[in-house]
mmCIF file with all atom_site columns, C-alpha atoms in Angstrom:
data_model
loop_
_atom_site.group_PDB
_atom_site.id
_atom_site.type_symbol
_atom_site.label_atom_id
_atom_site.label_alt_id
_atom_site.label_comp_id
_atom_site.label_asym_id
_atom_site.label_entity_id
_atom_site.label_seq_id
_atom_site.pdbx_PDB_ins_code
_atom_site.Cartn_x
_atom_site.Cartn_y
_atom_site.Cartn_z
_atom_site.occupancy
_atom_site.B_iso_or_equiv
_atom_site.pdbx_formal_charge
_atom_site.auth_seq_id
_atom_site.auth_comp_id
_atom_site.auth_asym_id
_atom_site.auth_atom_id
_atom_site.pdbx_PDB_model_num
ATOM 1   C CA . MET Y 1 1   ? -79.138  69.575 -56.831 1.00 60.00 ? 7   MET Y CA 1
ATOM 2   C CA . GLY Y 1 2   ? -82.556  70.962 -57.638 1.00 84.00 ? 8   GLY Y CA 1
ATOM 3   C CA . PHE Y 1 3   ? -85.925  69.347 -57.981 1.00 92.00 ? 9   PHE Y CA 1
ATOM 4   C CA . PHE Y 1 4   ? -86.201  69.752 -61.757 1.00 93.00 ? 10  PHE Y CA 1
ATOM 5   C CA . ALA Y 1 5   ? -84.427  68.288 -64.776 1.00 92.00 ? 11  ALA Y CA 1
ATOM 6   C CA . ARG Y 1 6   ? -82.885  71.000 -66.926 1.00 92.00 ? 12  ARG Y CA 1
ATOM 7   C CA . PRO Y 1 7   ? -82.763  70.405 -70.690 1.00 91.00 ? 13  PRO Y CA 1
ATOM 8   C CA . ASP Y 1 8   ? -79.648  72.602 -70.937 1.00 91.00 ? 14  ASP Y CA 1
ATOM 9   C CA . ASP Y 1 9   ? -77.699  70.705 -68.243 1.00 94.00 ? 15  ASP Y CA 1
ATOM 10  C CA . LEU Y 1 10  ? -75.450  68.542 -70.405 1.00 95.00 ? 16  LEU Y CA 1
ATOM 11  C CA . VAL Y 1 11  ? -72.622  66.097 -69.738 1.00 95.00 ? 17  VAL Y CA 1
ATOM 12  C CA . ARG Y 1 12  ? -69.899  65.249 -72.250 1.00 96.00 ? 18  ARG Y CA 1
ATOM 13  C CA . ILE Y 1 13  ? -69.134  61.581 -72.841 1.00 96.00 ? 19  ILE Y CA 1
ATOM 14  C CA . ASP Y 1 14  ? -65.864  60.929 -74.666 1.00 97.00 ? 20  ASP Y CA 1
ATOM 15  C CA . PHE Y 1 15  ? -65.349  57.679 -76.554 1.00 97.00 ? 21  PHE Y CA 1
ATOM 16  C CA . ASP Y 1 16  ? -61.831  56.306 -76.196 1.00 96.00 ? 22  ASP Y CA 1
ATOM 17  C CA . GLU Y 1 17  ? -62.363  52.912 -77.819 1.00 95.00 ? 23  GLU Y CA 1
ATOM 18  C CA . GLY Y 1 18  ? -64.574  51.064 -80.257 1.00 96.00 ? 24  GLY Y CA 1
ATOM 19  C CA . PRO Y 1 19  ? -65.964  52.374 -83.529 1.00 96.00 ? 25  PRO Y CA 1
ATOM 20  C CA . LEU Y 1 20  ? -66.502  55.881 -82.073 1.00 97.00 ? 26  LEU Y CA 1
ATOM 21  C CA . ASP Y 1 21  ? -62.944  56.199 -80.729 1.00 97.00 ? 27  ASP Y CA 1
ATOM 22  C CA . GLY Y 1 22  ? -62.059  59.906 -80.564 1.00 96.00 ? 28  GLY Y CA 1
ATOM 23  C CA . GLU Y 1 23  ? -65.674  61.123 -80.847 1.00 97.00 ? 29  GLU Y CA 1
ATOM 24  C CA . TRP Y 1 24  ? -67.930  62.562 -78.125 1.00 97.00 ? 30  TRP Y CA 1
ATOM 25  C CA . ILE Y 1 25  ? -71.590  63.118 -77.344 1.00 97.00 ? 31  ILE Y CA 1
ATOM 26  C CA . MET Y 1 26  ? -73.299  65.634 -75.062 1.00 97.00 ? 32  MET Y CA 1
ATOM 27  C CA . VAL Y 1 27  ? -76.185  64.085 -73.170 1.00 97.00 ? 33  VAL Y CA 1
ATOM 28  C CA . ARG Y 1 28  ? -78.727  65.367 -70.704 1.00 96.00 ? 34  ARG Y CA 1
ATOM 29  C CA . ARG Y 1 29  ? -77.519  65.057 -67.109 1.00 94.00 ? 35  ARG Y CA 1
ATOM 30  C CA . ARG Y 1 30  ? -80.975  63.886 -66.013 1.00 94.00 ? 36  ARG Y CA 1
ATOM 31  C CA . LEU Y 1 31  ? -84.350  63.279 -67.588 1.00 93.00 ? 37  LEU Y CA 1
ATOM 32  C CA . SER Y 1 32  ? -87.553  64.339 -65.867 1.00 92.00 ? 38  SER Y CA 1
ATOM 33  C CA . ALA Y 1 33  ? -90.020  61.818 -64.471 1.00 92.00 ? 39  ALA Y CA 1
ATOM 34  C CA . VAL Y 1 34  ? -92.344  62.510 -67.414 1.00 91.00 ? 40  VAL Y CA 1
ATOM 35  C CA . GLU Y 1 35  ? -89.549  61.965 -69.948 1.00 91.00 ? 41  GLU Y CA 1
ATOM 36  C CA . ILE Y 1 36  ? -88.577  58.675 -68.304 1.00 89.00 ? 42  ILE Y CA 1
ATOM 37  C CA . ASN Y 1 37  ? -92.220  57.598 -68.267 1.00 86.00 ? 43  ASN Y CA 1
ATOM 38  C CA . ARG Y 1 38  ? -92.579  58.424 -71.965 1.00 86.00 ? 44  ARG Y CA 1
ATOM 39  C CA . LEU Y 1 39  ? -89.496  56.369 -72.767 1.00 85.00 ? 45  LEU Y CA 1
ATOM 40  C CA . SER Y 1 40  ? -90.723  53.469 -70.666 1.00 80.00 ? 46  SER Y CA 1
ATOM 41  C CA . HIS Y 1 41  ? -94.083  53.451 -72.408 1.00 77.00 ? 47  HIS Y CA 1
ATOM 42  C CA . SER Y 1 42  ? -92.941  54.345 -75.921 1.00 74.00 ? 48  SER Y CA 1
ATOM 43  C CA . MET Y 1 43  ? -93.280  50.733 -77.044 1.00 73.00 ? 49  MET Y CA 1
ATOM 44  C CA . VAL Y 1 44  ? -96.833  50.137 -75.762 1.00 74.00 ? 50  VAL Y CA 1
ATOM 45  C CA . THR Y 1 45  ? -99.477  50.439 -78.476 1.00 71.00 ? 51  THR Y CA 1
ATOM 46  C CA . GLY Y 1 46  ? -103.159 49.691 -78.892 1.00 70.00 ? 52  GLY Y CA 1
ATOM 47  C CA . MET Y 1 47  ? -103.974 49.425 -75.202 1.00 71.00 ? 53  MET Y CA 1
ATOM 48  C CA . THR Y 1 48  ? -107.580 49.845 -74.114 1.00 76.00 ? 54  THR Y CA 1
ATOM 49  C CA . LEU Y 1 49  ? -108.943 50.011 -70.604 1.00 76.00 ? 55  LEU Y CA 1
ATOM 50  C CA . GLY Y 1 50  ? -112.323 48.379 -69.985 1.00 81.00 ? 56  GLY Y CA 1
ATOM 51  C CA . ASP Y 1 51  ? -115.035 49.618 -67.632 1.00 83.00 ? 57  ASP Y CA 1
ATOM 52  C CA . ASP Y 1 52  ? -113.932 46.977 -65.131 1.00 85.00 ? 58  ASP Y CA 1
ATOM 53  C CA . GLY Y 1 53  ? -110.353 48.290 -65.227 1.00 79.00 ? 59  GLY Y CA 1
ATOM 54  C CA . ALA Y 1 54  ? -109.044 45.355 -67.227 1.00 83.00 ? 60  ALA Y CA 1
ATOM 55  C CA . VAL Y 1 55  ? -106.435 46.096 -69.881 1.00 77.00 ? 61  VAL Y CA 1
ATOM 56  C CA . SER Y 1 56  ? -106.971 44.512 -73.271 1.00 76.00 ? 62  SER Y CA 1
ATOM 57  C CA . GLY Y 1 57  ? -105.527 44.728 -76.743 1.00 72.00 ? 63  GLY Y CA 1
ATOM 58  C CA . MET Y 1 58  ? -102.117 45.743 -75.463 1.00 70.00 ? 64  MET Y CA 1
ATOM 59  C CA . ALA Y 1 59  ? -99.311  45.222 -77.942 1.00 73.00 ? 65  ALA Y CA 1
ATOM 60  C CA . THR Y 1 60  ? -95.709  46.305 -78.014 1.00 72.00 ? 66  THR Y CA 1
ATOM 61  C CA . ASP Y 1 61  ? -93.670  47.804 -80.827 1.00 72.00 ? 67  ASP Y CA 1
ATOM 62  C CA . THR Y 1 62  ? -90.009  47.958 -79.881 1.00 73.00 ? 68  THR Y CA 1
ATOM 63  C CA . SER Y 1 63  ? -88.840  49.229 -83.264 1.00 75.00 ? 69  SER Y CA 1
ATOM 64  C CA . GLU Y 1 64  ? -88.367  52.826 -82.119 1.00 85.00 ? 70  GLU Y CA 1
ATOM 65  C CA . VAL Y 1 65  ? -87.402  52.427 -78.466 1.00 89.00 ? 71  VAL Y CA 1
ATOM 66  C CA . ASP Y 1 66  ? -83.679  52.964 -79.130 1.00 92.00 ? 72  ASP Y CA 1
ATOM 67  C CA . LEU Y 1 67  ? -84.432  55.920 -81.412 1.00 93.00 ? 73  LEU Y CA 1
ATOM 68  C CA . HIS Y 1 68  ? -86.583  57.552 -78.720 1.00 92.00 ? 74  HIS Y CA 1
ATOM 69  C CA . LYS Y 1 69  ? -83.861  56.925 -76.133 1.00 94.00 ? 75  LYS Y CA 1
ATOM 70  C CA . MET Y 1 70  ? -81.201  58.605 -78.277 1.00 96.00 ? 76  MET Y CA 1
ATOM 71  C CA . MET Y 1 71  ? -83.546  61.505 -79.087 1.00 95.00 ? 77  MET Y CA 1
ATOM 72  C CA . ALA Y 1 72  ? -84.263  62.086 -75.390 1.00 95.00 ? 78  ALA Y CA 1
ATOM 73  C CA . TRP Y 1 73  ? -80.673  61.941 -74.195 1.00 96.00 ? 79  TRP Y CA 1
ATOM 74  C CA . VAL Y 1 74  ? -78.277  63.042 -76.981 1.00 97.00 ? 80  VAL Y CA 1
ATOM 75  C CA . LYS Y 1 75  ? -78.283  66.789 -77.646 1.00 97.00 ? 81  LYS Y CA 1
ATOM 76  C CA . ARG Y 1 76  ? -74.924  67.373 -79.389 1.00 97.00 ? 82  ARG Y CA 1
ATOM 77  C CA . TRP Y 1 77  ? -72.101  65.303 -80.793 1.00 98.00 ? 83  TRP Y CA 1
ATOM 78  C CA . SER Y 1 78  ? -68.868  65.447 -82.746 1.00 98.00 ? 84  SER Y CA 1
ATOM 79  C CA . LEU Y 1 79  ? -70.111  63.271 -85.615 1.00 98.00 ? 85  LEU Y CA 1
ATOM 80  C CA . THR Y 1 80  ? -69.738  64.758 -89.085 1.00 97.00 ? 86  THR Y CA 1
ATOM 81  C CA . ASP Y 1 81  ? -71.189  63.961 -92.492 1.00 95.00 ? 87  ASP Y CA 1
ATOM 82  C CA . ASP Y 1 82  ? -69.204  62.582 -95.426 1.00 94.00 ? 88  ASP Y CA 1
ATOM 83  C CA . SER Y 1 83  ? -67.991  66.104 -96.248 1.00 96.00 ? 89  SER Y CA 1
ATOM 84  C CA . GLY Y 1 84  ? -66.675  66.661 -92.727 1.00 96.00 ? 90  GLY Y CA 1
ATOM 85  C CA . ARG Y 1 85  ? -69.463  69.107 -91.792 1.00 97.00 ? 91  ARG Y CA 1
ATOM 86  C CA . GLU Y 1 86  ? -70.893  69.087 -88.284 1.00 95.00 ? 92  GLU Y CA 1
ATOM 87  C CA . THR Y 1 87  ? -74.218  67.339 -87.896 1.00 96.00 ? 93  THR Y CA 1
ATOM 88  C CA . SER Y 1 88  ? -76.838  67.491 -85.191 1.00 96.00 ? 94  SER Y CA 1
ATOM 89  C CA . PRO Y 1 89  ? -78.427  64.443 -83.564 1.00 97.00 ? 95  PRO Y CA 1
ATOM 90  C CA . ASN Y 1 90  ? -81.927  65.042 -84.929 1.00 97.00 ? 96  ASN Y CA 1
ATOM 91  C CA . ARG Y 1 91  ? -84.416  62.304 -85.739 1.00 96.00 ? 97  ARG Y CA 1
ATOM 92  C CA . ALA Y 1 92  ? -83.458  62.089 -89.426 1.00 96.00 ? 98  ALA Y CA 1
ATOM 93  C CA . ARG Y 1 93  ? -79.754  61.794 -88.597 1.00 97.00 ? 99  ARG Y CA 1
ATOM 94  C CA . LEU Y 1 94  ? -80.345  59.257 -85.825 1.00 97.00 ? 100 LEU Y CA 1
ATOM 95  C CA . GLU Y 1 95  ? -82.475  57.131 -88.168 1.00 95.00 ? 101 GLU Y CA 1
ATOM 96  C CA . THR Y 1 96  ? -79.528  56.825 -90.570 1.00 96.00 ? 102 THR Y CA 1
ATOM 97  C CA . LEU Y 1 97  ? -76.896  56.066 -87.936 1.00 96.00 ? 103 LEU Y CA 1
ATOM 98  C CA . LEU Y 1 98  ? -75.098  52.795 -88.657 1.00 96.00 ? 104 LEU Y CA 1
ATOM 99  C CA . PRO Y 1 99  ? -75.703  49.996 -86.104 1.00 95.00 ? 105 PRO Y CA 1
ATOM 100 C CA . GLU Y 1 100 ? -72.174  49.795 -84.701 1.00 97.00 ? 106 GLU Y CA 1
ATOM 101 C CA . TYR Y 1 101 ? -72.278  53.510 -83.815 1.00 97.00 ? 107 TYR Y CA 1
ATOM 102 C CA . ALA Y 1 102 ? -75.841  53.433 -82.490 1.00 96.00 ? 108 ALA Y CA 1
ATOM 103 C CA . ASP Y 1 103 ? -74.961  50.457 -80.275 1.00 96.00 ? 109 ASP Y CA 1
ATOM 104 C CA . GLN Y 1 104 ? -71.986  52.281 -78.746 1.00 97.00 ? 110 GLN Y CA 1
ATOM 105 C CA . ILE Y 1 105 ? -74.035  55.449 -78.158 1.00 97.00 ? 111 ILE Y CA 1
ATOM 106 C CA . LEU Y 1 106 ? -76.856  53.437 -76.557 1.00 96.00 ? 112 LEU Y CA 1
ATOM 107 C CA . ALA Y 1 107 ? -74.377  51.636 -74.294 1.00 96.00 ? 113 ALA Y CA 1
ATOM 108 C CA . ALA Y 1 108 ? -72.930  55.004 -73.220 1.00 96.00 ? 114 ALA Y CA 1
ATOM 109 C CA . ILE Y 1 109 ? -76.434  56.349 -72.504 1.00 96.00 ? 115 ILE Y CA 1
ATOM 110 C CA . ASP Y 1 110 ? -77.291  53.255 -70.457 1.00 94.00 ? 116 ASP Y CA 1
ATOM 111 C CA . LYS Y 1 111 ? -74.081  53.582 -68.423 1.00 94.00 ? 117 LYS Y CA 1
ATOM 112 C CA . HIS Y 1 112 ? -74.620  57.313 -67.873 1.00 94.00 ? 118 HIS Y CA 1
ATOM 113 C CA . SER Y 1 113 ? -78.238  56.731 -66.849 1.00 91.00 ? 119 SER Y CA 1
ATOM 114 C CA . ALA Y 1 114 ? -77.226  53.977 -64.402 1.00 91.00 ? 120 ALA Y CA 1
ATOM 115 C CA . ASP Y 1 115 ? -74.376  56.070 -62.966 1.00 89.00 ? 121 ASP Y CA 1
ATOM 116 C CA . THR Y 1 116 ? -76.709  59.037 -62.515 1.00 85.00 ? 122 THR Y CA 1
ATOM 117 C CA . ALA Y 1 117 ? -79.346  56.915 -60.810 1.00 79.00 ? 123 ALA Y CA 1
ATOM 118 C CA . ALA Y 1 118 ? -76.752  55.257 -58.542 1.00 71.00 ? 124 ALA Y CA 1
ATOM 119 C CA . GLY Y 1 119 ? -77.127  58.152 -56.133 1.00 58.00 ? 125 GLY Y CA 1
ATOM 120 C CA . ASP Y 1 120 ? -80.850  57.481 -55.882 1.00 53.00 ? 126 ASP Y CA 1
ATOM 121 C CA . VAL Y 1 121 ? -81.758  54.264 -54.091 1.00 41.00 ? 127 VAL Y CA 1
ATOM 122 C CA . LEU Y 1 122 ? -85.356  53.149 -54.048 1.00 40.00 ? 128 LEU Y CA 1
ATOM 123 C CA . ALA Y 1 123 ? -86.359  50.974 -51.152 1.00 35.00 ? 129 ALA Y CA 1
ATOM 124 C CA . THR Y 1 124 ? -89.725  49.235 -51.227 1.00 36.00 ? 130 THR Y CA 1
ATOM 125 C CA . ASP Y 1 125 ? -91.202  48.064 -47.943 1.00 38.00 ? 131 ASP Y CA 1
ATOM 126 C CA . PRO Y 1 126 ? -94.710  46.837 -47.097 1.00 43.00 ? 132 PRO Y CA 1
ATOM 127 C CA . LEU Y 1 127 ? -96.876  49.261 -45.177 1.00 43.00 ? 133 LEU Y CA 1
ATOM 128 C CA . PRO Y 1 128 ? -96.586  48.182 -41.567 1.00 47.00 ? 134 PRO Y CA 1
ATOM 129 C CA . GLU Y 1 129 ? -100.239 48.538 -40.523 1.00 48.00 ? 135 GLU Y CA 1
ATOM 130 C CA . SER Y 1 130 ? -102.103 47.687 -43.685 1.00 43.00 ? 136 SER Y CA 1
ATOM 131 C CA . GLY Y 1 131 ? -100.970 44.195 -44.597 1.00 46.00 ? 137 GLY Y CA 1
ATOM 132 C CA . SER Y 1 132 ? -102.520 45.051 -47.963 1.00 44.00 ? 138 SER Y CA 1
ATOM 133 C CA . GLY Y 1 133 ? -99.415  44.358 -49.997 1.00 45.00 ? 139 GLY Y CA 1
ATOM 134 C CA . LEU Y 1 134 ? -99.101  48.049 -50.882 1.00 42.00 ? 140 LEU Y CA 1
ATOM 135 C CA . ALA Y 1 135 ? -95.603  49.448 -50.815 1.00 42.00 ? 141 ALA Y CA 1
ATOM 136 C CA . ILE Y 1 136 ? -93.920  52.648 -49.739 1.00 38.00 ? 142 ILE Y CA 1
ATOM 137 C CA . ARG Y 1 137 ? -91.153  53.989 -51.938 1.00 41.00 ? 143 ARG Y CA 1
ATOM 138 C CA . SER Y 1 138 ? -88.570  56.064 -50.134 1.00 38.00 ? 144 SER Y CA 1
ATOM 139 C CA . ARG Y 1 139 ? -85.667  57.795 -51.815 1.00 41.00 ? 145 ARG Y CA 1
ATOM 140 C CA . THR Y 1 140 ? -82.315  58.013 -50.078 1.00 40.00 ? 146 THR Y CA 1
ATOM 141 C CA . ARG Y 1 141 ? -79.428  59.929 -51.601 1.00 43.00 ? 147 ARG Y CA 1
ATOM 142 C CA . ALA Y 1 142 ? -75.817  59.131 -50.840 1.00 43.00 ? 148 ALA Y CA 1
ATOM 143 C CA . PRO Y 1 143 ? -73.569  62.118 -50.194 1.00 43.00 ? 149 PRO Y CA 1
ATOM 144 C CA . ARG Y 1 144 ? -71.707  63.058 -53.379 1.00 45.00 ? 150 ARG Y CA 1
ATOM 145 C CA . GLY Y 1 145 ? -68.533  61.043 -53.799 1.00 45.00 ? 151 GLY Y CA 1
ATOM 146 C CA . SER Y 1 146 ? -69.109  58.897 -50.735 1.00 40.00 ? 152 SER Y CA 1
ATOM 147 C CA . GLY Y 1 147 ? -69.868  55.679 -52.579 1.00 43.00 ? 153 GLY Y CA 1
ATOM 148 C CA . THR Y 1 148 ? -72.075  54.670 -49.664 1.00 40.00 ? 154 THR Y CA 1
ATOM 149 C CA . LEU Y 1 149 ? -75.742  54.925 -48.884 1.00 40.00 ? 155 LEU Y CA 1
ATOM 150 C CA . SER Y 1 150 ? -77.108  57.428 -46.410 1.00 40.00 ? 156 SER Y CA 1
ATOM 151 C CA . PRO Y 1 151 ? -78.936  55.723 -43.568 1.00 44.00 ? 157 PRO Y CA 1
ATOM 152 C CA . GLU Y 1 152 ? -82.702  56.027 -43.478 1.00 45.00 ? 158 GLU Y CA 1
ATOM 153 C CA . PRO Y 1 153 ? -83.839  58.656 -40.992 1.00 47.00 ? 159 PRO Y CA 1
ATOM 154 C CA . GLN Y 1 154 ? -84.962  57.074 -37.720 1.00 49.00 ? 160 GLN Y CA 1
ATOM 155 C CA . ASP Y 1 155 ? -88.153  58.347 -36.080 1.00 48.00 ? 161 ASP Y CA 1
#
């Protein structure tokens, strides 16, 4: 596994139940840190930072969070138009997707994202000397297929 997310590294998710039974989507294997950050902050609007560092005027608009999530993850699919022609999961098509199909796609993305992140465990511990309440984040990866966590290296 490399250090960088590749936009062309796709995973096929087949639907075998629900309203999308028999259909499939191709999603990104991983998103980059910047893409995840953009998704996380896509609902924050109108935020200003004062000279004293205080945040004010922050509001949230959750109306497009699911749309942004689908746009970031879904790159191909088997869905067709009313004439049976292939379609692509572009913004216009995603905006017209019926709720029962969007919900199933979003659930599949959430499961894929969680399964992908399951190999990455973030442990937060206080800094031993500082007592400042700051935290260290260490990433430990389990060996592929092991289902267990790798022990932290001991110094």
